[in-house]
Each structure stands twice: as structure tokens, then as C-alpha cells.
Amino acid sequence: MMRFLQGLGAAVVALLAVLPAIAGAQNISASTLYLEQTETQFSLNIPNDTSGDVFIYFTSPAYSWVGVGFGEEMKNSLMFIMYPSQNGNNVTVSTRIANGHSEPSHYADANLEILSGTGIDDEMFVLKAVCHNCRVWHNGFIDVKNTAHPMIYAFGPGNALQSNSLNAPLKRHVRYGKFTMDMEAARGTGGVPAATSAANGVELQGGMRRDHDRANLAHAVIGCLAIFVLWPLNVIIAGFFRNIKIHVGMSVSILVFLIIAFALGISTSYEYNRSKSFTSGHQILAFIALLPILAISLLPLRPLSALSPLIPRLHTCLVTLTLVTLTITGGLGLHLSSQSRPIIIAYAAVSLVVVCFSTLLQTCIKRRGSAYARHTTRQRLGEEDEQDLVLAAFYANRKLEGGESRSESEASLRPTAGVAGAGHERSPSAGSAKNIYGGGTMPGPQYLLNMHPGVPVHRW
């Protein structure tokens, strides 16, 4: 019985010791943001003393990252950003500042002290912290007397980010919003605010907005269209179309697509810390790819192509080199943008198919000769096209039906020299047609003589 009374007394003493702390926590002044859609709470306490500290209670679903900032916009705002640690069992909290509408960088001058109770609990980020030297920063400060201090919040995409680095790369936010916070309501006895679902001293500025990274998406889509659709189609056109203008037009279209993709890629590079300096493999290889693209564009020019017969032969090699370089560049771009493994594997498979198809087709075209090259070769050797011969015979028959004498039409179709042989005269009379097999319009023994169809062949 005595042991029971002693244990009961100890429990009462412990409870009496905890009650003041609980009462103090409940009496801590705080301004609180609470978003019902995500059950996100951000509470702020500003002590009345001269320490300059700021106490924070911050909880939100464990997305890839979530952040709250002091300011009207991202530029020059001091932000508190949370994301999972490397092992996924704890939370990494990074104080950051952005110099524009871009990924914020770690702000090392803020001294954030993480307190007990911080971590990931039931798939929710929980932050209990006191920030020393956080009321003033470069180009910004917390106005502790402002009853409507501008604030911002944002949520990252759903894919997981796990890192212990305070400057870990962040993907663009998918949802964001603005609100104002009453700093007078947050002033009082210093301490971490309690968890609550009731907003206090906060007014939302519109609803939660959805964000789209359209420029980055357009950069990827336009680049893939140029490489995986227009490029192999242009190889087919070069091999099987006699009209070189179609090939030139498609080549110009590919060049325009690539220029647009390059421009979009450069513009989006300034939005992320990992690409601002243009030192990633994706960016370096993209600039290297400009050299063979420029060479392909300039080599067909007559002043250059006339310098050496070897110059036109470089075209196929440069095309293959450019295609391989661009496909590798795209793969490095997916890695730079932190895309998922299935997307990278699918890209690699499509790239392998396109490169193999284009290389095989170019090899066949090189051995056989393109349709344009074969056509120009026949014209240079003075050979006539079979279609032109058929049309000539057709118009000759039309003339015969229109009343023209047969002898005149035969004379027009008859070669001027070297057909009947030396020393044999031809009679212009109508009876000479009997000496021509097929009347000069149907194929005959000329195939044996390696002559063109439709050419009159005489009997001796």
C-alpha cells in the first residue's frame, strides 16, 4: 500500500511540473497560417525581448519540398524550405533567398536551431525551430509592427526528393500562393507555437494557384520532334525524292526547331541553381553540337563545296555525328531535370532505334546514291528520262492524228546521225516507215543494241 501511495505521489508531482509548461505553450502568442486543402500549418512567434529570434512551428504533407517565405514575391524573400533527409526518416530544413523568379539558394547567415520534435511523423513534415539572426537579411527584413506583412508559400511536385544538403536541387513548384500575416499578433513570450487547425492573424490573398513549367516542357517536346520525327523523315526524303528542294526545306525546318529548343533551354537554365552557370554536361554538349550543325549548313554552299571533291562527302559523316551528339545531349538533359528512371529508359530505347535506322538508311543511300544524285548524273551524261520519252511518243502520235504526214513525224523522231550507219541514205517517203520496227514508238531490238526505248531502229 505504501508503494502505491509513493508512486501516486510521484505521478502527481510530475503532472504538476508539466502543467505550467503546457499552459505556457498554450499562452504563446502566434500568427498562424492553416490551409485545409493540405493541412499545412505555419505558425510564427516573435519574442518581445531584444534577442532578435523568431520561433517557428511548421507542418505539412511530405511532398518533395514545401516552403514559406517572407516577402511579396520570390525575389529577395527569406524562405524556410523543408524536404526529406537522405534516409527519408527525418527532415532537412534549408533557409534560402532567391535573386529572382528562380530556384532560391541557401542563405548561410541565418542560424536555424532545430528543436526536439522535428522530423517526419505519419507522412507529415514537422518543424520546431528557433531562427537566430533571421529578422534582417540582405535586401529584406521582418517588420515586427506590420499587421499585414506579405508572405508566400509553395509546394514542390509529388516525386520524392531526399537529401541532407542545404542547397539540394529543387524542381519547380506546382502550387503556390500568397497571404499576409499580423506580426503584432505574433509578439509575446518567446516559444514554439502549438499545433492547431485554426488560423490566426492571417488573410489569404486569393486561392492556391497551379503553376506550369511550359518553357521547359516546350524545350523538351520541340527538341524531341526535331530529332525523332523530322530528322529520320528528312533522311528518307534525301534518299528517295529527286527534288532537292524538299530536302532543303525539311533541313531548314529542323534547324528552326533546334534553334527554338536551344533558345528555350537557355531561358530556363537561369531558373535553376544547377544550370545557371552553364557547366552541366547537357549544356556543354549542346553547345558542342552547334559546330557540326553549322558545318552541315555551310558545306552545301558552292564556294565551299567547289574547293575540294572531298567536302561534299563530309555531309553524311557530319549528319551522323550531329544526330548522335543531340541524342546524348537530350539524355543528359533528362538527368539534369531529375526525371524518373522509366522516362530515361524510354528515351534511351527510342534514341537507339532512331540512330540505328538513320545510320542504316544513310549507308544504303551512300552506296546506291540518292535519287537527286542519280537524276543529276543522268542529266549530265545526256541521257533522257523514260517518262520524257513516253511523253515524246505520245505527242508524236497526237501530231499524226492531227493530219501531219507520217514521214515528217518519223523524221522528227529519227536520230540526226549515227543510227542507220555510214553510207546508207534514208528516204523521207512514207514507205520508209516499213523499215522501222514498231513504227519508232514501241521497244524493239534497241535493247540488244543498248539504246533507249522508242528510238527508231532500221533494217539493213
mmCIF file of C-alpha atoms in Angstrom, residues 66-382:
data_model
loop_
_atom_site.group_PDB
_atom_site.id
_atom_site.type_symbol
_atom_site.label_atom_id
_atom_site.label_comp_id
_atom_site.label_asym_id
_atom_site.label_seq_id
_atom_site.Cartn_x
_atom_site.Cartn_y
_atom_site.Cartn_z
ATOM 1 C CA VAL A 66 7.370 22.697 -49.176
ATOM 2 C CA GLY A 67 8.307 26.259 -48.264
ATOM 3 C CA VAL A 68 7.145 29.542 -46.722
ATOM 4 C CA GLY A 69 8.798 32.902 -47.317
ATOM 5 C CA PHE A 70 8.780 36.473 -46.017
ATOM 6 C CA GLY A 71 8.060 38.853 -48.899
ATOM 7 C CA GLU A 72 5.649 39.766 -51.694
ATOM 8 C CA GLU A 73 7.436 37.601 -54.275
ATOM 9 C CA MET A 74 10.284 35.146 -54.540
ATOM 10 C CA LYS A 75 12.922 37.790 -55.209
ATOM 11 C CA ASN A 76 14.756 38.796 -52.005
ATOM 12 C CA SER A 77 12.404 36.712 -49.820
ATOM 13 C CA LEU A 78 13.773 34.747 -46.881
ATOM 14 C CA MET A 79 12.333 31.230 -47.174
ATOM 15 C CA PHE A 80 12.138 28.186 -44.940
ATOM 16 C CA ILE A 81 12.089 25.078 -47.163
ATOM 17 C CA MET A 82 11.630 21.505 -45.922
ATOM 18 C CA TYR A 83 12.333 18.225 -47.747
ATOM 19 C CA PRO A 84 13.122 14.648 -46.643
ATOM 20 C CA SER A 85 16.607 13.755 -45.478
ATOM 21 C CA GLN A 86 18.796 11.261 -47.306
ATOM 22 C CA ASN A 87 17.445 8.245 -45.419
ATOM 23 C CA GLY A 88 13.857 9.513 -45.627
ATOM 24 C CA ASN A 89 13.328 9.274 -41.861
ATOM 25 C CA ASN A 90 13.988 12.899 -40.973
ATOM 26 C CA VAL A 91 13.502 16.352 -42.452
ATOM 27 C CA THR A 92 16.105 18.721 -43.901
ATOM 28 C CA VAL A 93 15.330 22.415 -43.321
ATOM 29 C CA SER A 94 17.066 24.987 -45.532
ATOM 30 C CA THR A 95 16.909 28.775 -45.212
ATOM 31 C CA ARG A 96 17.092 30.237 -48.705
ATOM 32 C CA ILE A 97 16.896 33.502 -50.664
ATOM 33 C CA ALA A 98 16.058 33.902 -54.364
ATOM 34 C CA ASN A 99 17.512 36.656 -56.537
ATOM 35 C CA GLY A 100 14.544 36.484 -58.934
ATOM 36 C CA HIS A 101 11.768 34.189 -60.081
ATOM 37 C CA SER A 102 14.135 31.254 -59.885
ATOM 38 C CA GLU A 103 15.284 28.495 -57.580
ATOM 39 C CA PRO A 104 16.386 30.007 -54.240
ATOM 40 C CA SER A 105 19.899 29.442 -52.894
ATOM 41 C CA HIS A 106 20.941 28.554 -49.363
ATOM 42 C CA TYR A 107 21.285 31.552 -47.028
ATOM 43 C CA ALA A 108 24.120 30.660 -44.688
ATOM 44 C CA ASP A 109 23.917 33.769 -42.477
ATOM 45 C CA ALA A 110 20.651 32.599 -40.905
ATOM 46 C CA ASN A 111 21.298 30.460 -37.833
ATOM 47 C CA LEU A 112 18.422 27.972 -37.661
ATOM 48 C CA GLU A 113 18.376 25.900 -34.467
ATOM 49 C CA ILE A 114 16.338 22.714 -34.860
ATOM 50 C CA LEU A 115 14.465 21.788 -31.668
ATOM 51 C CA SER A 116 13.210 18.482 -30.332
ATOM 52 C CA GLY A 117 10.112 17.165 -32.085
ATOM 53 C CA THR A 118 11.304 17.937 -35.618
ATOM 54 C CA GLY A 119 11.039 15.107 -38.147
ATOM 55 C CA ILE A 120 8.587 13.166 -40.301
ATOM 56 C CA ASP A 121 5.567 11.890 -38.409
ATOM 57 C CA ASP A 122 2.820 9.914 -40.195
ATOM 58 C CA GLU A 123 3.982 11.236 -43.616
ATOM 59 C CA MET A 124 3.901 14.810 -42.354
ATOM 60 C CA PHE A 125 6.842 17.206 -42.102
ATOM 61 C CA VAL A 126 7.128 18.673 -38.607
ATOM 62 C CA LEU A 127 9.490 21.552 -37.854
ATOM 63 C CA LYS A 128 10.046 23.076 -34.438
ATOM 64 C CA ALA A 129 12.823 25.626 -34.553
ATOM 65 C CA VAL A 130 14.153 28.976 -33.435
ATOM 66 C CA CYS A 131 15.925 31.119 -36.014
ATOM 67 C CA HIS A 132 18.671 33.425 -34.798
ATOM 68 C CA ASN A 133 19.609 36.392 -36.981
ATOM 69 C CA CYS A 134 16.525 35.977 -39.182
ATOM 70 C CA ARG A 135 14.765 39.314 -38.750
ATOM 71 C CA VAL A 136 17.110 41.144 -41.139
ATOM 72 C CA TRP A 137 18.821 39.876 -44.289
ATOM 73 C CA HIS A 138 20.242 41.289 -47.495
ATOM 74 C CA ASN A 139 17.551 43.411 -49.222
ATOM 75 C CA GLY A 140 14.861 42.373 -46.747
ATOM 76 C CA PHE A 141 13.627 42.309 -43.150
ATOM 77 C CA ILE A 142 10.661 41.270 -40.971
ATOM 78 C CA ASP A 143 8.615 44.284 -39.957
ATOM 79 C CA VAL A 144 7.526 43.218 -36.463
ATOM 80 C CA LYS A 145 4.975 46.075 -36.308
ATOM 81 C CA ASN A 146 3.307 45.271 -39.627
ATOM 82 C CA THR A 147 -0.212 43.895 -39.211
ATOM 83 C CA ALA A 148 -0.309 42.690 -42.829
ATOM 84 C CA HIS A 149 3.197 41.500 -43.581
ATOM 85 C CA PRO A 150 3.389 39.977 -47.115
ATOM 86 C CA MET A 151 4.132 36.249 -47.198
ATOM 87 C CA ILE A 152 4.356 33.466 -49.809
ATOM 88 C CA TYR A 153 4.097 29.680 -49.785
ATOM 89 C CA ALA A 154 4.764 26.940 -52.347
ATOM 90 C CA PHE A 155 4.653 23.164 -52.810
ATOM 91 C CA GLY A 156 7.027 21.075 -54.912
ATOM 92 C CA PRO A 157 5.942 18.204 -57.177
ATOM 93 C CA GLY A 158 4.928 14.810 -55.875
ATOM 94 C CA ASN A 159 8.121 12.934 -56.761
ATOM 95 C CA ALA A 160 10.446 12.275 -53.848
ATOM 96 C CA LEU A 161 13.473 14.433 -53.032
ATOM 97 C CA GLN A 162 15.782 13.029 -50.373
ATOM 98 C CA SER A 163 18.922 14.926 -49.448
ATOM 99 C CA ASN A 164 20.884 16.144 -46.443
ATOM 100 C CA SER A 165 22.302 19.059 -48.424
ATOM 101 C CA LEU A 166 21.038 22.522 -47.518
ATOM 102 C CA ASN A 167 21.417 23.508 -51.164
ATOM 103 C CA ALA A 168 19.779 20.427 -52.719
ATOM 104 C CA PRO A 169 18.352 20.992 -56.231
ATOM 105 C CA LEU A 170 14.631 21.772 -56.223
ATOM 106 C CA LYS A 171 12.164 21.158 -59.031
ATOM 107 C CA ARG A 172 9.790 23.980 -59.923
ATOM 108 C CA HIS A 173 6.797 24.343 -57.603
ATOM 109 C CA VAL A 174 3.454 23.002 -58.796
ATOM 110 C CA ARG A 175 1.257 25.074 -56.462
ATOM 111 C CA TYR A 176 1.834 28.389 -54.726
ATOM 112 C CA GLY A 177 0.012 31.263 -53.090
ATOM 113 C CA LYS A 178 0.244 34.494 -51.083
ATOM 114 C CA PHE A 179 -1.029 35.670 -47.715
ATOM 115 C CA THR A 180 -0.484 38.380 -45.143
ATOM 116 C CA MET A 181 0.488 37.795 -41.513
ATOM 117 C CA ASP A 182 -0.170 40.001 -38.487
ATOM 118 C CA MET A 183 3.202 40.378 -36.791
ATOM 119 C CA GLU A 184 1.683 42.214 -33.834
ATOM 120 C CA ALA A 185 -0.388 39.111 -33.067
ATOM 121 C CA ALA A 186 2.795 37.026 -33.144
ATOM 122 C CA ARG A 187 4.587 39.097 -30.493
ATOM 123 C CA GLY A 188 4.751 37.860 -26.921
ATOM 124 C CA THR A 189 6.612 35.422 -24.741
ATOM 125 C CA GLY A 190 9.157 33.515 -26.771
ATOM 126 C CA GLY A 191 8.474 29.868 -27.563
ATOM 127 C CA VAL A 192 7.452 27.383 -30.228
ATOM 128 C CA PRO A 193 3.754 27.752 -31.092
ATOM 129 C CA ALA A 194 1.447 24.803 -30.553
ATOM 130 C CA ALA A 195 -0.155 22.674 -33.253
ATOM 131 C CA THR A 196 -3.561 23.943 -34.291
ATOM 132 C CA SER A 197 -6.024 23.890 -37.169
ATOM 133 C CA ALA A 198 -7.279 27.441 -36.544
ATOM 134 C CA ALA A 199 -5.838 30.340 -38.496
ATOM 135 C CA ASN A 200 -4.938 33.483 -36.583
ATOM 136 C CA GLY A 201 -3.843 36.898 -37.836
ATOM 137 C CA VAL A 202 -3.625 35.663 -41.439
ATOM 138 C CA GLU A 203 -5.505 36.699 -44.565
ATOM 139 C CA LEU A 204 -5.140 34.701 -47.793
ATOM 140 C CA GLN A 205 -4.509 36.680 -50.981
ATOM 141 C CA GLY A 206 -6.542 34.605 -53.409
ATOM 142 C CA GLY A 207 -6.585 30.825 -53.525
ATOM 143 C CA MET A 208 -3.852 28.305 -54.136
ATOM 144 C CA ARG A 209 -2.621 28.659 -57.700
ATOM 145 C CA ARG A 210 -1.368 25.950 -60.016
ATOM 146 C CA ASP A 211 1.935 26.500 -61.783
ATOM 147 C CA HIS A 212 3.149 25.118 -65.130
ATOM 148 C CA ASP A 213 6.709 24.879 -66.388
ATOM 149 C CA ARG A 214 5.672 25.451 -70.015
ATOM 150 C CA ALA A 215 9.030 26.709 -71.284
ATOM 151 C CA ASN A 216 10.918 23.655 -70.047
ATOM 152 C CA LEU A 217 8.233 21.328 -71.424
ATOM 153 C CA ALA A 218 8.303 23.079 -74.814
ATOM 154 C CA HIS A 219 12.107 22.824 -74.847
ATOM 155 C CA ALA A 220 11.907 19.044 -74.447
ATOM 156 C CA VAL A 221 8.996 18.482 -76.854
ATOM 157 C CA ILE A 222 10.379 20.629 -79.689
ATOM 158 C CA GLY A 223 13.825 19.065 -79.347
ATOM 159 C CA CYS A 224 12.388 15.529 -79.479
ATOM 160 C CA LEU A 225 10.242 16.374 -82.520
ATOM 161 C CA ALA A 226 13.310 17.638 -84.368
ATOM 162 C CA ILE A 227 15.445 14.600 -83.509
ATOM 163 C CA PHE A 228 12.996 11.708 -83.521
ATOM 164 C CA VAL A 229 10.428 12.765 -86.153
ATOM 165 C CA LEU A 230 11.758 15.346 -88.597
ATOM 166 C CA TRP A 231 15.322 14.011 -88.711
ATOM 167 C CA PRO A 232 14.582 10.422 -89.912
ATOM 168 C CA LEU A 233 11.870 11.777 -92.211
ATOM 169 C CA ASN A 234 14.438 14.070 -93.805
ATOM 170 C CA VAL A 235 16.810 11.129 -94.346
ATOM 171 C CA ILE A 236 14.021 9.303 -96.221
ATOM 172 C CA ILE A 237 13.342 12.391 -98.326
ATOM 173 C CA ALA A 238 17.033 12.740 -99.173
ATOM 174 C CA GLY A 239 17.219 9.134 -100.326
ATOM 175 C CA PHE A 240 14.042 8.753 -102.365
ATOM 176 C CA PHE A 241 12.950 12.198 -103.590
ATOM 177 C CA ARG A 242 14.544 13.628 -106.734
ATOM 178 C CA ASN A 243 13.505 17.204 -105.887
ATOM 179 C CA ILE A 244 16.329 18.507 -103.752
ATOM 180 C CA LYS A 245 14.202 21.479 -102.674
ATOM 181 C CA ILE A 246 12.089 19.209 -100.456
ATOM 182 C CA HIS A 247 15.203 18.003 -98.633
ATOM 183 C CA VAL A 248 16.484 21.557 -98.243
ATOM 184 C CA GLY A 249 13.130 22.752 -96.925
ATOM 185 C CA MET A 250 12.945 19.952 -94.361
ATOM 186 C CA SER A 251 16.535 20.656 -93.297
ATOM 187 C CA VAL A 252 15.660 24.308 -92.715
ATOM 188 C CA SER A 253 12.630 23.239 -90.651
ATOM 189 C CA ILE A 254 14.815 21.021 -88.455
ATOM 190 C CA LEU A 255 17.263 23.891 -87.993
ATOM 191 C CA VAL A 256 14.420 26.224 -86.928
ATOM 192 C CA PHE A 257 13.134 23.642 -84.426
ATOM 193 C CA LEU A 258 16.605 23.221 -82.952
ATOM 194 C CA ILE A 259 17.125 26.985 -82.667
ATOM 195 C CA ILE A 260 13.826 27.328 -80.779
ATOM 196 C CA ALA A 261 14.754 24.413 -78.497
ATOM 197 C CA PHE A 262 18.164 25.971 -77.800
ATOM 198 C CA ALA A 263 16.579 29.357 -77.004
ATOM 199 C CA LEU A 264 14.039 27.814 -74.612
ATOM 200 C CA GLY A 265 16.758 25.771 -72.949
ATOM 201 C CA ILE A 266 18.914 28.850 -72.366
ATOM 202 C CA SER A 267 15.986 30.801 -70.892
ATOM 203 C CA THR A 268 15.015 28.005 -68.472
ATOM 204 C CA SER A 269 18.628 27.467 -67.419
ATOM 205 C CA TYR A 270 18.557 30.721 -65.459
ATOM 206 C CA GLU A 271 15.706 29.391 -63.274
ATOM 207 C CA TYR A 272 17.743 26.663 -61.541
ATOM 208 C CA ASN A 273 20.930 26.742 -59.492
ATOM 209 C CA ARG A 274 22.277 23.602 -61.159
ATOM 210 C CA SER A 275 22.119 25.185 -64.620
ATOM 211 C CA LYS A 276 22.740 28.905 -64.048
ATOM 212 C CA SER A 277 26.473 28.579 -64.655
ATOM 213 C CA PHE A 278 26.057 26.529 -67.898
ATOM 214 C CA THR A 279 28.627 23.976 -66.765
ATOM 215 C CA SER A 280 26.487 20.819 -66.841
ATOM 216 C CA GLY A 281 27.186 18.037 -69.349
ATOM 217 C CA HIS A 282 23.850 18.670 -71.067
ATOM 218 C CA GLN A 283 24.642 22.309 -71.743
ATOM 219 C CA ILE A 284 28.283 21.804 -72.742
ATOM 220 C CA LEU A 285 27.431 19.045 -75.213
ATOM 221 C CA ALA A 286 24.555 21.121 -76.608
ATOM 222 C CA PHE A 287 26.953 23.942 -77.469
ATOM 223 C CA ILE A 288 29.425 21.450 -78.970
ATOM 224 C CA ALA A 289 26.627 20.128 -81.209
ATOM 225 C CA LEU A 290 26.346 23.580 -82.759
ATOM 226 C CA LEU A 291 29.650 23.060 -84.596
ATOM 227 C CA PRO A 292 28.588 20.126 -86.844
ATOM 228 C CA ILE A 293 25.165 21.751 -87.318
ATOM 229 C CA LEU A 294 26.872 24.889 -88.607
ATOM 230 C CA ALA A 295 29.149 22.814 -90.850
ATOM 231 C CA ILE A 296 26.174 20.931 -92.340
ATOM 232 C CA SER A 297 24.510 24.261 -93.107
ATOM 233 C CA LEU A 298 27.565 25.805 -94.789
ATOM 234 C CA LEU A 299 29.137 22.899 -96.707
ATOM 235 C CA PRO A 300 26.491 22.755 -99.492
ATOM 236 C CA LEU A 301 27.328 26.340 -100.468
ATOM 237 C CA ARG A 302 29.088 26.353 -103.855
ATOM 238 C CA PRO A 303 32.135 28.436 -102.802
ATOM 239 C CA LEU A 304 32.933 25.795 -100.168
ATOM 240 C CA SER A 305 31.840 22.644 -101.978
ATOM 241 C CA ALA A 306 33.921 23.632 -105.016
ATOM 242 C CA LEU A 307 37.148 23.778 -103.018
ATOM 243 C CA SER A 308 37.623 20.010 -102.945
ATOM 244 C CA PRO A 309 35.676 16.931 -104.096
ATOM 245 C CA LEU A 310 36.056 15.549 -100.553
ATOM 246 C CA ILE A 311 33.967 18.315 -98.977
ATOM 247 C CA PRO A 312 30.548 17.081 -100.189
ATOM 248 C CA ARG A 313 31.422 13.615 -98.869
ATOM 249 C CA LEU A 314 31.635 15.005 -95.332
ATOM 250 C CA HIS A 315 27.898 15.633 -95.317
ATOM 251 C CA THR A 316 26.854 12.099 -94.306
ATOM 252 C CA CYS A 317 29.512 11.818 -91.597
ATOM 253 C CA LEU A 318 28.544 15.170 -90.082
ATOM 254 C CA VAL A 319 24.847 14.267 -90.133
ATOM 255 C CA THR A 320 25.500 11.039 -88.220
ATOM 256 C CA LEU A 321 27.789 12.809 -85.738
ATOM 257 C CA THR A 322 25.215 15.521 -85.120
ATOM 258 C CA LEU A 323 22.386 13.050 -84.563
ATOM 259 C CA VAL A 324 24.392 11.023 -82.034
ATOM 260 C CA THR A 325 25.501 14.192 -80.217
ATOM 261 C CA LEU A 326 21.967 15.560 -79.990
ATOM 262 C CA THR A 327 20.506 12.306 -78.666
ATOM 263 C CA ILE A 328 23.171 12.086 -75.955
ATOM 264 C CA THR A 329 22.516 15.737 -75.122
ATOM 265 C CA GLY A 330 18.822 15.008 -74.648
ATOM 266 C CA GLY A 331 19.563 12.115 -72.314
ATOM 267 C CA LEU A 332 21.815 14.300 -70.174
ATOM 268 C CA GLY A 333 19.023 16.887 -70.114
ATOM 269 C CA LEU A 334 16.624 14.353 -68.607
ATOM 270 C CA HIS A 335 19.192 13.580 -65.925
ATOM 271 C CA LEU A 336 19.711 17.306 -65.263
ATOM 272 C CA SER A 337 15.970 17.857 -64.807
ATOM 273 C CA SER A 338 15.788 14.915 -62.359
ATOM 274 C CA GLN A 339 13.356 12.878 -64.447
ATOM 275 C CA SER A 340 12.276 9.448 -63.279
ATOM 276 C CA ARG A 341 14.112 6.293 -64.341
ATOM 277 C CA PRO A 342 11.300 4.930 -66.607
ATOM 278 C CA ILE A 343 11.315 8.136 -68.668
ATOM 279 C CA ILE A 344 15.092 7.984 -69.096
ATOM 280 C CA ILE A 345 14.951 4.306 -70.137
ATOM 281 C CA ALA A 346 12.179 5.007 -72.668
ATOM 282 C CA TYR A 347 14.189 7.894 -74.125
ATOM 283 C CA ALA A 348 17.288 5.699 -74.450
ATOM 284 C CA ALA A 349 15.296 2.998 -76.286
ATOM 285 C CA VAL A 350 13.764 5.480 -78.760
ATOM 286 C CA SER A 351 17.154 7.116 -79.336
ATOM 287 C CA LEU A 352 18.782 3.761 -80.129
ATOM 288 C CA VAL A 353 16.063 2.880 -82.661
ATOM 289 C CA VAL A 354 16.230 6.255 -84.425
ATOM 290 C CA VAL A 355 20.038 6.353 -84.592
ATOM 291 C CA CYS A 356 20.281 2.788 -85.932
ATOM 292 C CA PHE A 357 17.539 3.375 -88.503
ATOM 293 C CA SER A 358 19.045 6.648 -89.736
ATOM 294 C CA THR A 359 22.584 5.237 -89.887
ATOM 295 C CA LEU A 360 21.485 2.130 -91.810
ATOM 296 C CA LEU A 361 19.430 4.177 -94.249
ATOM 297 C CA GLN A 362 22.271 6.639 -94.810
ATOM 298 C CA THR A 363 24.653 3.750 -95.545
ATOM 299 C CA CYS A 364 22.273 2.350 -98.161
ATOM 300 C CA ILE A 365 21.814 5.781 -99.728
ATOM 301 C CA LYS A 366 25.571 6.317 -99.838
ATOM 302 C CA ARG A 367 26.135 3.041 -101.701
ATOM 303 C CA ARG A 368 23.187 3.407 -104.055
ATOM 304 C CA GLY A 369 23.286 7.170 -104.428
ATOM 305 C CA SER A 370 20.417 9.468 -103.614
ATOM 306 C CA ALA A 371 17.562 9.960 -106.044
ATOM 307 C CA TYR A 372 18.717 13.510 -106.677
ATOM 308 C CA ALA A 373 22.318 12.418 -107.356
ATOM 309 C CA ARG A 374 21.217 9.725 -109.801
ATOM 310 C CA HIS A 375 18.903 12.161 -111.563
ATOM 311 C CA THR A 376 21.579 14.847 -111.966
ATOM 312 C CA THR A 377 24.085 12.230 -113.174
ATOM 313 C CA ARG A 378 21.751 11.136 -115.961
ATOM 314 C CA GLN A 379 21.230 14.732 -116.997
ATOM 315 C CA ARG A 380 24.975 15.383 -117.025
ATOM 316 C CA LEU A 381 25.592 12.357 -119.266
ATOM 317 C CA GLY A 382 22.904 13.496 -121.719
#
